[in-house]
Coordinates of C-alpha atoms in Angstrom, one line a residue:
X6 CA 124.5 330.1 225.1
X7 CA 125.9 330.2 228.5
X8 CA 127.2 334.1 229.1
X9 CA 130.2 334.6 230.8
X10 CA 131.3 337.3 233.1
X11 CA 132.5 340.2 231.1
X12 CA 136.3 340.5 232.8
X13 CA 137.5 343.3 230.8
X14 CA 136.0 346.7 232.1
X15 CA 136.1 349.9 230.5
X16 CA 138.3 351.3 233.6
X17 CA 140.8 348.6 232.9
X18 CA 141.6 349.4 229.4
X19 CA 143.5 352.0 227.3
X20 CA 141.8 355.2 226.3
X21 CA 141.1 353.3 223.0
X22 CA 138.5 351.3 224.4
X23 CA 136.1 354.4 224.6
X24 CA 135.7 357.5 221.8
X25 CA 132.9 359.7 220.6
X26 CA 130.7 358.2 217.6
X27 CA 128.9 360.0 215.4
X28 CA 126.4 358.0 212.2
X29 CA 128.3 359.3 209.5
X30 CA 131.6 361.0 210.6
X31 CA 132.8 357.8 213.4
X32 CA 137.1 359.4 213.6
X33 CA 139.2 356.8 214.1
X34 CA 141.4 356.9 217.3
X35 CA 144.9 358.8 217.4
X36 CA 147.4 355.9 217.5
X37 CA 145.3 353.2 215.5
X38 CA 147.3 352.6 212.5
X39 CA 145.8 352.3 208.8
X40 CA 145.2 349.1 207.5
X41 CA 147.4 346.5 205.8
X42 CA 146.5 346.5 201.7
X43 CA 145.5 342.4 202.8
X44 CA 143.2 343.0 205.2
X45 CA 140.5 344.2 202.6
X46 CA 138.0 345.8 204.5
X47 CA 134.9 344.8 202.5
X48 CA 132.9 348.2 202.0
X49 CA 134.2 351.5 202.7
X50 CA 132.3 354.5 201.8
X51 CA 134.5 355.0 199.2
X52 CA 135.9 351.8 197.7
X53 CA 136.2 352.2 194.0
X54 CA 133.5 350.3 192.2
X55 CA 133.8 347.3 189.6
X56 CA 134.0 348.9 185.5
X57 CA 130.8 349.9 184.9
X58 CA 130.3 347.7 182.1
X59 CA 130.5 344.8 184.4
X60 CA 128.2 346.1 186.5
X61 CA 125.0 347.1 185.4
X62 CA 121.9 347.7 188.2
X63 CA 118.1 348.1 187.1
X64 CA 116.4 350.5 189.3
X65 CA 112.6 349.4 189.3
X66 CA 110.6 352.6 191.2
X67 CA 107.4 353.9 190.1
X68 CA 108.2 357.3 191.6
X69 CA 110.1 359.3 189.5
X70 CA 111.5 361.2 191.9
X71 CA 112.9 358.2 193.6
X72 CA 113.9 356.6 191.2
X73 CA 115.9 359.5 189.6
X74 CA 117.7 360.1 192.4
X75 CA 118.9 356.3 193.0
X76 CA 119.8 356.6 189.5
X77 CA 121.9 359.9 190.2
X78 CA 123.5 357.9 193.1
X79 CA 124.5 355.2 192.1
X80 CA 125.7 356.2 188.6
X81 CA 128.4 358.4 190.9
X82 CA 129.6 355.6 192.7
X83 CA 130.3 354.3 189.0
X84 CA 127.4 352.0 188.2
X85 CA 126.1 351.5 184.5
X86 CA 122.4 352.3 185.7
X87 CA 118.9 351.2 184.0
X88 CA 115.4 352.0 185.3
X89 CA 111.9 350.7 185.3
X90 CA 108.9 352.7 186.3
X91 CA 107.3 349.0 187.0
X92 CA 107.3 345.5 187.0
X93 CA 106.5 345.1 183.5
X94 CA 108.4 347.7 182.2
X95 CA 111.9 345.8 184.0
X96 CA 110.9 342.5 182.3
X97 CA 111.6 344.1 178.9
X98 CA 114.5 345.6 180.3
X99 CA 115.4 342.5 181.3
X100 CA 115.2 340.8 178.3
X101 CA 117.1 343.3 175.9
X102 CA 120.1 343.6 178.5
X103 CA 123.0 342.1 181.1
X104 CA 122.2 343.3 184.2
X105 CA 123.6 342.1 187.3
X106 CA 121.6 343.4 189.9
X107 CA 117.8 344.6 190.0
X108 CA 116.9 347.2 193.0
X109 CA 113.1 347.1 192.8
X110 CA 110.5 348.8 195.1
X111 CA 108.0 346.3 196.4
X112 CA 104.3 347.9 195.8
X113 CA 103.9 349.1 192.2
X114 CA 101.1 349.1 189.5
X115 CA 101.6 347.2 186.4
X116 CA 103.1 344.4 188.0
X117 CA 104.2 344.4 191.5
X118 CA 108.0 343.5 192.9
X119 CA 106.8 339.8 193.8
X120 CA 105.4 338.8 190.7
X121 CA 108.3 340.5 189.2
X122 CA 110.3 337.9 190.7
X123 CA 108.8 335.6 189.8
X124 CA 108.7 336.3 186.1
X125 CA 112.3 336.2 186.2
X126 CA 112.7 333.0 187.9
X127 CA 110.4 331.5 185.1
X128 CA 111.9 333.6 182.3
X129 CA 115.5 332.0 184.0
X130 CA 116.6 335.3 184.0
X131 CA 119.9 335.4 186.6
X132 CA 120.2 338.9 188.3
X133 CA 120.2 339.1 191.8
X134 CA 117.2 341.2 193.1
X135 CA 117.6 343.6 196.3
X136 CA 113.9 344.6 197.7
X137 CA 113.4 348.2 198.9
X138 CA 110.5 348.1 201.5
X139 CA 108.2 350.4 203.8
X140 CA 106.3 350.1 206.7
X141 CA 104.1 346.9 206.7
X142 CA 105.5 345.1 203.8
X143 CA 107.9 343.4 205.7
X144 CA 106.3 340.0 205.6
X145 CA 106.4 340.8 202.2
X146 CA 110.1 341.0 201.8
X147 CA 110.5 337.7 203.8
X148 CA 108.1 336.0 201.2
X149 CA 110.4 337.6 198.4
X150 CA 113.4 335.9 200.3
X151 CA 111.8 332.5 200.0
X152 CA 111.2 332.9 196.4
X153 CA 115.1 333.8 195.9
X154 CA 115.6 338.0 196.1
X155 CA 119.3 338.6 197.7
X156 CA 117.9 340.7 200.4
X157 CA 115.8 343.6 201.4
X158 CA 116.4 346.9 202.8
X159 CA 113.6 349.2 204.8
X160 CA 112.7 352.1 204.3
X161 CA 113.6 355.1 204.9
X162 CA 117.2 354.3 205.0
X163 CA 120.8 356.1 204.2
X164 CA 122.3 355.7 201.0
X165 CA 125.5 354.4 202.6
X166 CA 123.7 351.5 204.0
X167 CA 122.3 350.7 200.0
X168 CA 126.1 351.0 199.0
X169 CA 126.6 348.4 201.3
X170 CA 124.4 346.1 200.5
X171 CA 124.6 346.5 197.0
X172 CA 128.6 345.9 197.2
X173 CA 128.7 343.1 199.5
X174 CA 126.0 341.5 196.8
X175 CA 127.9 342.0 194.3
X176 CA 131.3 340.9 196.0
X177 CA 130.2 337.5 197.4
X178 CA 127.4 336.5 195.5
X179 CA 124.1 336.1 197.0
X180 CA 124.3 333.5 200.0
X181 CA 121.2 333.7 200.6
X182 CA 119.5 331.8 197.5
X183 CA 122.8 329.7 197.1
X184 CA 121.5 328.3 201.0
X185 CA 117.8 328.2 200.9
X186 CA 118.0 327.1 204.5
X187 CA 119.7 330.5 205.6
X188 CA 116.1 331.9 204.7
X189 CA 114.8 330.5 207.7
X190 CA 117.0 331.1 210.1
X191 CA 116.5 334.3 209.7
X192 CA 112.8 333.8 209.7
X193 CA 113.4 332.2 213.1
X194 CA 116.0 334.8 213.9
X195 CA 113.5 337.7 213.6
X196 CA 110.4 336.0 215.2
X197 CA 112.7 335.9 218.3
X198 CA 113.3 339.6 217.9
X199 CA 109.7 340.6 217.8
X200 CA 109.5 339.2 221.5
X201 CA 111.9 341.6 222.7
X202 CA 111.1 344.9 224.6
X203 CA 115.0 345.4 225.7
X204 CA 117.7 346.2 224.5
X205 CA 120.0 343.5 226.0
X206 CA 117.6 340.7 225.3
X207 CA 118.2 342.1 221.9
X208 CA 121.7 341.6 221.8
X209 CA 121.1 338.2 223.8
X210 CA 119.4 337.0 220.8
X211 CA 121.7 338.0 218.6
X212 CA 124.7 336.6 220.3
X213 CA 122.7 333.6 220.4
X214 CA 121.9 332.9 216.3
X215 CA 125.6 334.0 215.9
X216 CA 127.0 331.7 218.0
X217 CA 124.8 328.7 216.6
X218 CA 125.3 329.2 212.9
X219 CA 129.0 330.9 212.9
X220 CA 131.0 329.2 214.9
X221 CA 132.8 331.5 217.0
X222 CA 135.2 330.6 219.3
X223 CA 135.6 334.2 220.8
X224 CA 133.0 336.6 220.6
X225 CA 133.0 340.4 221.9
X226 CA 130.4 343.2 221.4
X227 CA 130.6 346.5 222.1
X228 CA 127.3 348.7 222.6
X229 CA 127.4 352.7 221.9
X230 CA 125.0 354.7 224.3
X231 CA 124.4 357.9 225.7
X232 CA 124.2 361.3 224.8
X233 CA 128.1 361.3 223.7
X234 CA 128.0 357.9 221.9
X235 CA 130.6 356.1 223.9
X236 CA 131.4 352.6 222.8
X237 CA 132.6 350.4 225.7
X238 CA 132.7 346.7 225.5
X239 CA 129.5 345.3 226.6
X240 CA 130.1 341.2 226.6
X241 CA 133.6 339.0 225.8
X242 CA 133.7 335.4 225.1
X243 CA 136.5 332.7 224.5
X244 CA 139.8 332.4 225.7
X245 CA 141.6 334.5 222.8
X246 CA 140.0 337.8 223.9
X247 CA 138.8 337.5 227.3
X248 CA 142.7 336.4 228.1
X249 CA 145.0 337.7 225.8
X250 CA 146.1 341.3 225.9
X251 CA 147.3 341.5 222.5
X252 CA 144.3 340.3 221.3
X253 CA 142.5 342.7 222.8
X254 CA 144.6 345.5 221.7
X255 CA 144.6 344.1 218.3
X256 CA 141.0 344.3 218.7
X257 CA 140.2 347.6 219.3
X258 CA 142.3 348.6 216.5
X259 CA 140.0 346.6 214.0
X260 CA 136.6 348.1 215.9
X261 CA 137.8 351.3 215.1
X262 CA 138.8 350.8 211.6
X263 CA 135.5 349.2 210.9
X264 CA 133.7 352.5 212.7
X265 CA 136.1 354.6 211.3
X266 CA 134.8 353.4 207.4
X267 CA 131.6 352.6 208.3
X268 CA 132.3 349.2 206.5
X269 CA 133.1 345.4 207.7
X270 CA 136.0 343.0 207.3
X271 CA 136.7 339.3 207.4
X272 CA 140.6 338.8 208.2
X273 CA 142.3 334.9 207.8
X274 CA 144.8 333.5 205.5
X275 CA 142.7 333.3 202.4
X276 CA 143.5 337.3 202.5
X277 CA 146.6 336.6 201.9
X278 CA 147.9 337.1 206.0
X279 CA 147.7 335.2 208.6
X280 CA 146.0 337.5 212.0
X281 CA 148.3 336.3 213.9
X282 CA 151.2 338.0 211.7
X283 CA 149.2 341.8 211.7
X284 CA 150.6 341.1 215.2
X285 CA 153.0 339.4 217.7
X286 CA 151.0 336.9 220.3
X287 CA 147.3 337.4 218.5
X288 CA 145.7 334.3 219.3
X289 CA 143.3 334.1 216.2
X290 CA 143.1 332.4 213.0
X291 CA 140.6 334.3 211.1
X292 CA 138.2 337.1 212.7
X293 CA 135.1 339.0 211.2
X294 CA 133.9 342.4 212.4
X295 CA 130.6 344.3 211.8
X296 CA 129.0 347.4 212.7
X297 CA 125.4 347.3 214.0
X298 CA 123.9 350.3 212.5
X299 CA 120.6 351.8 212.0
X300 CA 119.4 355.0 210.8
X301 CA 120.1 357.2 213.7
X302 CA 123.8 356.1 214.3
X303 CA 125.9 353.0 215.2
X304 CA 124.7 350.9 218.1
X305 CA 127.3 348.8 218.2
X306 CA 130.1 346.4 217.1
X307 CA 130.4 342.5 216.4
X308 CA 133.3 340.9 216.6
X309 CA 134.0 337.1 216.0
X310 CA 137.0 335.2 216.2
X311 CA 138.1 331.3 215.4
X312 CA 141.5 330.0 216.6
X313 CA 144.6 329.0 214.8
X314 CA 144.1 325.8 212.8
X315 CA 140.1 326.3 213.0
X316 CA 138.2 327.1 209.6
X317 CA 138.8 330.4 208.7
X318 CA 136.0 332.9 208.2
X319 CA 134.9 333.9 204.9
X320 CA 133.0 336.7 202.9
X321 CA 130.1 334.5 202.7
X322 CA 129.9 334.1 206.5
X323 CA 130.6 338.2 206.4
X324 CA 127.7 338.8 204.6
X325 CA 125.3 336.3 207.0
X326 CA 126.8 338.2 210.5
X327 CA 125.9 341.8 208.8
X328 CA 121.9 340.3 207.8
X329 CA 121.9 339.3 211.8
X330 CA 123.2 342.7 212.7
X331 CA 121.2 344.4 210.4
X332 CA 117.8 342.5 211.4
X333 CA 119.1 343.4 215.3
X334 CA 119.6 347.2 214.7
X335 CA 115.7 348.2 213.8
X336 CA 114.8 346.3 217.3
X337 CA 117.2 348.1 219.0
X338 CA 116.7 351.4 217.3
X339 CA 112.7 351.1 218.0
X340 CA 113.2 350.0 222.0
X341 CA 115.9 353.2 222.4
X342 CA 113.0 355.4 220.5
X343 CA 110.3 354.6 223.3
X344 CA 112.6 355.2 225.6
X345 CA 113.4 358.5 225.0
X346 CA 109.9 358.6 224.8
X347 CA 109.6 357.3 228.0
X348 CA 112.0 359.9 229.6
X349 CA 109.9 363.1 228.6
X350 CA 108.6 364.9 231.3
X351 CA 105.2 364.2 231.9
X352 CA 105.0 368.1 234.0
X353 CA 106.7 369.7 230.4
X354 CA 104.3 367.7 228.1
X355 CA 100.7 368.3 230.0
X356 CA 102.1 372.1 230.6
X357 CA 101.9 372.6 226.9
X358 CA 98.9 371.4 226.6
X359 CA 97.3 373.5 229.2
X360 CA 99.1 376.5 227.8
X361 CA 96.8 375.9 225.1
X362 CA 93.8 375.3 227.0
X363 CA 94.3 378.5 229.0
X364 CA 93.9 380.5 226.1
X365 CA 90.7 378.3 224.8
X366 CA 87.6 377.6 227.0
X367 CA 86.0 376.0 224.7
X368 CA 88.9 372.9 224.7
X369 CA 89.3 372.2 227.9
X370 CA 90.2 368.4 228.2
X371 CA 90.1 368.3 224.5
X372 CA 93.5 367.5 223.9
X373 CA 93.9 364.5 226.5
X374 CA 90.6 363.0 225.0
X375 CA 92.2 363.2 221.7
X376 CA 95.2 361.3 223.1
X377 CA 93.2 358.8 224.1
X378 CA 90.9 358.3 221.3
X379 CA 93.8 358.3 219.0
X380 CA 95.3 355.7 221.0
X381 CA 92.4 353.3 221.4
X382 CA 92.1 353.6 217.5
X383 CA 96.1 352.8 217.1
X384 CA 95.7 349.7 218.8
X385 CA 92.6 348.8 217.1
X386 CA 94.0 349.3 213.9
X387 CA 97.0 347.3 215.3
X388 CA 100.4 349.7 214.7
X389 CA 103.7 348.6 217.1
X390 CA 103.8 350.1 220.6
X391 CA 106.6 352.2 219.8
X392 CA 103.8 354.4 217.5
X393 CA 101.2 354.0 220.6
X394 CA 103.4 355.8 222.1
X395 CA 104.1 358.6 219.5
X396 CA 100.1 358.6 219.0
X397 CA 99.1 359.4 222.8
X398 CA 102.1 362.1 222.5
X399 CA 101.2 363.7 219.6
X400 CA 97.3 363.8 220.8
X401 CA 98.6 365.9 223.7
X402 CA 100.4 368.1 221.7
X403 CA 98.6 368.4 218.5
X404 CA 97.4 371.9 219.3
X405 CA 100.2 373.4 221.1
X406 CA 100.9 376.2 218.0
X407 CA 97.3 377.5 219.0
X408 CA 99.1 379.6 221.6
X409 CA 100.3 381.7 218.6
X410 CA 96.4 382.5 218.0
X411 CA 94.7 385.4 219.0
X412 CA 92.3 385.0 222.1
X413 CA 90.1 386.9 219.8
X414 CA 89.9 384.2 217.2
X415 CA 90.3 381.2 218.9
X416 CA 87.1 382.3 221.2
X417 CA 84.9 384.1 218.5
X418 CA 81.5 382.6 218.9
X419 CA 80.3 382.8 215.3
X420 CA 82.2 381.0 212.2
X421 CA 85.5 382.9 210.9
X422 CA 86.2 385.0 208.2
X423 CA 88.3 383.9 205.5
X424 CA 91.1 386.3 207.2
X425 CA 90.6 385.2 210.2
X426 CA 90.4 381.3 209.2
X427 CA 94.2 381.9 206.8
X428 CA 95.4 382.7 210.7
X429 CA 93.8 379.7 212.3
X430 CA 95.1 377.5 209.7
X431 CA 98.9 378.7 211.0
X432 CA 98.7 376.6 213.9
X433 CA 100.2 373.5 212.6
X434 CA 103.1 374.8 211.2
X435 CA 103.9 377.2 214.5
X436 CA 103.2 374.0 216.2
X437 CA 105.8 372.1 214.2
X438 CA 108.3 374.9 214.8
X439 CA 107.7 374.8 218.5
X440 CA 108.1 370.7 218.9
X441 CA 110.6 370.5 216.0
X442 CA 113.4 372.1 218.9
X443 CA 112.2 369.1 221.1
X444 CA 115.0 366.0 219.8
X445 CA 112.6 364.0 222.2
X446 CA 109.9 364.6 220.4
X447 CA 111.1 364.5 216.4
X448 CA 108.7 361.7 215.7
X449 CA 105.6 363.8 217.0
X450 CA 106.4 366.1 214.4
X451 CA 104.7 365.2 211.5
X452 CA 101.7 364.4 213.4
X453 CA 101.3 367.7 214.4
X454 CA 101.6 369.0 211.0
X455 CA 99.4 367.2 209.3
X456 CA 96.7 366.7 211.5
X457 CA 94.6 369.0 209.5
X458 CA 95.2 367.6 206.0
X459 CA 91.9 366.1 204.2
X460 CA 92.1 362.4 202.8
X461 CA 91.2 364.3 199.7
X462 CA 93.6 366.7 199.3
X463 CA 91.7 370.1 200.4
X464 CA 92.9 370.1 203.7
X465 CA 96.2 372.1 205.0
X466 CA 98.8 373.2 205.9
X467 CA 100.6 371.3 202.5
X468 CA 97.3 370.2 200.6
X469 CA 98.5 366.4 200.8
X470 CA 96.4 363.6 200.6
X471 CA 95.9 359.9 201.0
X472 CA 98.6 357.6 201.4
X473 CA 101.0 361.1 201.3
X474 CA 99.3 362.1 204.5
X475 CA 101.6 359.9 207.6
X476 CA 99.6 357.4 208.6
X477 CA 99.8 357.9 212.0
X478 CA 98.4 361.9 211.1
X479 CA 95.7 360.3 209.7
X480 CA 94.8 358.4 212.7
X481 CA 95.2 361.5 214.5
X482 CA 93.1 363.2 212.8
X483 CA 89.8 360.7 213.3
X484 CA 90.2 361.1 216.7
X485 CA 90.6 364.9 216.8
X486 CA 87.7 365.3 214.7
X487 CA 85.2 363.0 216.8
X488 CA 86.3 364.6 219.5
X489 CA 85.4 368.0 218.4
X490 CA 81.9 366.9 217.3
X491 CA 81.5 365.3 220.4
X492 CA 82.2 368.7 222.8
X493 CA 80.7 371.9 223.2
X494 CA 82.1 374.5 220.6
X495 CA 81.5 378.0 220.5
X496 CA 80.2 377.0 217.1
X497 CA 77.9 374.1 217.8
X498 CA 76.6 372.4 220.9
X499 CA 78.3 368.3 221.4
X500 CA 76.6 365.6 219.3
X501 CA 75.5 362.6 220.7
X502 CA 78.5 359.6 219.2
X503 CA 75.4 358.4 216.7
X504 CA 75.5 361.6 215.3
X505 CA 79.2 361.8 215.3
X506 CA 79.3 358.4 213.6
X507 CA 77.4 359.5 211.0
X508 CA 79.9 362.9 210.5
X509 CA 82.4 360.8 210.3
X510 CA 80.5 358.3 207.5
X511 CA 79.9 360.7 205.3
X512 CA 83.1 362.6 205.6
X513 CA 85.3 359.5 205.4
X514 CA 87.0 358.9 201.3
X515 CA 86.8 363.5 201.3
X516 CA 88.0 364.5 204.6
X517 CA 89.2 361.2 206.5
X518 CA 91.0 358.0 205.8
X519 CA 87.5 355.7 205.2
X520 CA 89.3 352.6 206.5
X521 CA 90.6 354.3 209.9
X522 CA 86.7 356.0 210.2
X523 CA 85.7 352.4 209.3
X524 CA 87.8 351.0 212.6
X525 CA 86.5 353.8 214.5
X526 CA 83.0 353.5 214.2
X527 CA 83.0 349.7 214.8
X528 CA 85.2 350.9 218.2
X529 CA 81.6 352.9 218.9
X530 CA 79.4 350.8 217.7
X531 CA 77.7 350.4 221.0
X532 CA 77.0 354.4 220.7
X533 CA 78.6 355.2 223.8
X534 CA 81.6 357.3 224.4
X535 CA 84.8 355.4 224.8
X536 CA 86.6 354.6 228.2
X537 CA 90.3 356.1 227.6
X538 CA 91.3 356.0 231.1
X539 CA 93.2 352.5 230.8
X540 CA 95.7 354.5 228.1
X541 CA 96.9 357.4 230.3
X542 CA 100.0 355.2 230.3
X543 CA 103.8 355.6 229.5
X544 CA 105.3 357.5 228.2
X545 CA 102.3 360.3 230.1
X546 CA 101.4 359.7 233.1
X547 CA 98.2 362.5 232.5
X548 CA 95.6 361.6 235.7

């Protein structure tokens, strides 16, 4: 797609075209009036659901918490509501009832969410599926996709944005198994993402698959950044809003409706008004606008337009622009993330850490040798940049609430007393307090909390274990224990890494994760320590 000049500056336009956002509470302007009853904005937060025994949704979650408390949400918002603690379990459900929708976790015993699916597909069971999926089982998702769910969502996410999803579903109809081909474009859509490293390639691609496969024949987009979350238009295309002024007027009114309800809308005569009648001298025949939003807030808005006498856009093409805004969002929200992370201080960080070392001569160095290691083991074990990033943080700070230790105990040459070891064990929760009033550094946090749990469950500050423990702790937590065995301690002289490797061998499965020591020890498996000068990169500069 050949980009055009943007022509329509922030400095050129009413007041309207710039206003505070906020991820839940987006006010709509003074002087934007309310909608008509025909323009049908498609989810609202608080559009009235279908009779609840039309609608009935099987929640399939093997955590009972979790699954309770979808359960208590969506029977709220007026949903008849089932639930299955696991594949199996849903298939009886299944059987015995009308359901229109399953929401089903993807990793479960007794069954998993794929061969769930496809149970029901032989069964010819007819509900539409919605995936909810963590870190990692993304490929799975796709792979559910292709076997005919509606959609997947990632976890963690709001509530609001399973409303959405749930209600557009329901609305439209699932597009996405009624056009098997859809599947891959967005397949294609997201490989194109995964190149990406900024933000404005981001929305580059995205402006891109829209254009191809919608049609527009006027696109705008408006980005919200910094601190205040000022939207400003950010790219206009096609005669009817880079050259009309009405259009444009009439334009912002519908951005802000959609931020003000945190919803979307498709406008043409099939709502029962033309767009051009909303308005004297709009140029359009039908328009759709989406939000782009991700966890943290609303990172922008998509607005596409046809012409009088064109096709007019429908909810079906609705529900394909807000998968391509909601595949664009996580992109965007991870490349904002690192670089925040990027912006940190490198003189605040390292002062921390040698705040810290000040107080302990027996850890001098320790913490950027932690960084390091933990880093050179991210990468081995292959987690996103983005965590990289968080990792070699994190490694710095990890021991920053030992400056709310005693000299005394931190020092004491001989092993601790039980009183004296309940103080020590302090230092990760004095450490979260400390980096917890850092927004920079929110993600860091639950690194330096857990670092000290045990893979078994006998570690502290909360006693968690396995898969419970963050996964990027757990990393952590390899490294800052080879490290240690590795040093001089006032409690033991260093160990060669053979010896170290075999600590870590017989520790791993009781006090470490045994497939992170297992990545670790083929890392040393040339017995020599490791070179971690080449990761002393971004977002610390630490030489």
């Amino acid at each position: 797609m050949r980009q055009q000049s943007l022509r329509w500056h922030p400095s050129s336009c009413s007041s309207r075209n710039q206003w505070p956002l906020t991820p839940h509470d987006a006010m709509r302007p003074h002087g934007i009036r309310l909608p008509h009853a025909e323009e049908m904005p498609v989810t609202p937060p608080h559009t009235a659901m279908p009779p609840p025994d039309t609608r009935h949704i099987l929640i399939v979650e093997d955590e009972p918490a979790l699954r309770e408390a979808y359960a208590e949400a969506l029977g709220m918002q007026g949903y008849a509501v089932l639930t299955a603690a696991n594949g199996e379990d849903a298939l009886l459900v299944l059987e015995g009832n009308a359901v229109d929708l399953v929401l089903s976790d993807l990793k479960m015993p007794r069954l998993g969410g794929e061969e769930m699916l496809r149970e029901i597909t032989l069964r010819g069971l007819s509900p539409a599926v919605i995936f909810l999926t963590g870190y990692g089982t993304i490929e799975s998702a796709v792979n559910c996709l292709k076997l005919g769910a509606a959609d997947y969502l990632l976890k963690p996410f709001d509530m609001l944005q399973l409303f959405k999803k749930i209600a557009l579903e329901l609305a439209s109809g699932s597009c996405l198994r009624s056009k098997g081909g859809r599947v891959r474009e967005i397949e294609s859509f997201s490989e194109r993402l995964r190149g990406q490293n900024d933000s404005a390639e981001v929305f580059k691609v995205l402006l891109t698959q829209v254009q191809r496969t919608l049609a527009p024949q006027a696109m705008a987009l408006f980005s919200c950044s910094g601190q205040a979350g000022a939207l400003s238009p950010l790219f206009l295309w096609g005669p009817s809003f880079r050259e009309c002024p009405q259009t444009r007027s009439w334009l912002l009114e519908k951005v802000a409706l959609v931020l003000g309800q945190c919803g979307a809308m498709v406008l043409g005569p099939q709502m029962g008004k033309r767009v051009e009648d909303l308005r004297e001298g709009v140029r359009l025949g039908s328009a759709a606008v989406v939000p782009i939003v991700g966890m943290r807030g609303v990172y922008g808005v998509l607005a596409l337009g046809r012409d009088q006498g064109s096709t007019p856009y429908t909810r079906e093409d609705l529900r394909m622009l807000n998968v391509y805004t909601g595949h664009a969002a996580p992109f965007l929200e991870s490349i904002l993330s690192s670089q925040r992370f990027r912006g940190i201080s490198a003189e605040v960080v390292t002062s921390y850490a040698q705040a810290v070392e000040a107080k302990d001569i027996y850890t001098r160095g320790h913490s950027e040798r932690v960084s390091g290691y933990a880093t050179l083991l991210g990468q081995a074990l292959g987690v996103a940049d983005r965590d990289l990033e968080i990792l070699r943080t994190a490694g710095i700070l990890h021991d920053i609430g030992k400056i709310g230790i005693p000299d005394g105990i931190l020092n004491k040459p001989s092993g601790l007393t039980p009183e004296e070891f309940e103080i020590m064990k302090r230092h990760p929760v004095v450490g979260r307090d400390i980096i917890s009033r850092v927004s920079s550094l929110e993600e860091v946090v639950p690194l330096v909390y857990h670092h000290h749990e045990w893979f078994n469950g006998q570690g502290y500050p909360t006693g968690s274990s396995g898969a419970d423990i963050p996964l990027l702790a757990r990393i952590l937590s390899v490294a800052d224990g080879f490290e240690a065995l590795t040093s001089i301690r006032s409690y033991h002289e260093a160990m060669t890494v053979s010896q170290a490797k075999q600590v870590l061998s017989e520790g791993a499965g009781r006090q470490w994760d045994p497939e992170i020591v297992d990545a670790w020890i083929w890392q040393l498996r040339d017995d020599t320590l490791p070179e971690i000068s080449e990761f002393k990169g971004a977002p610390l500069d630490l030489r």
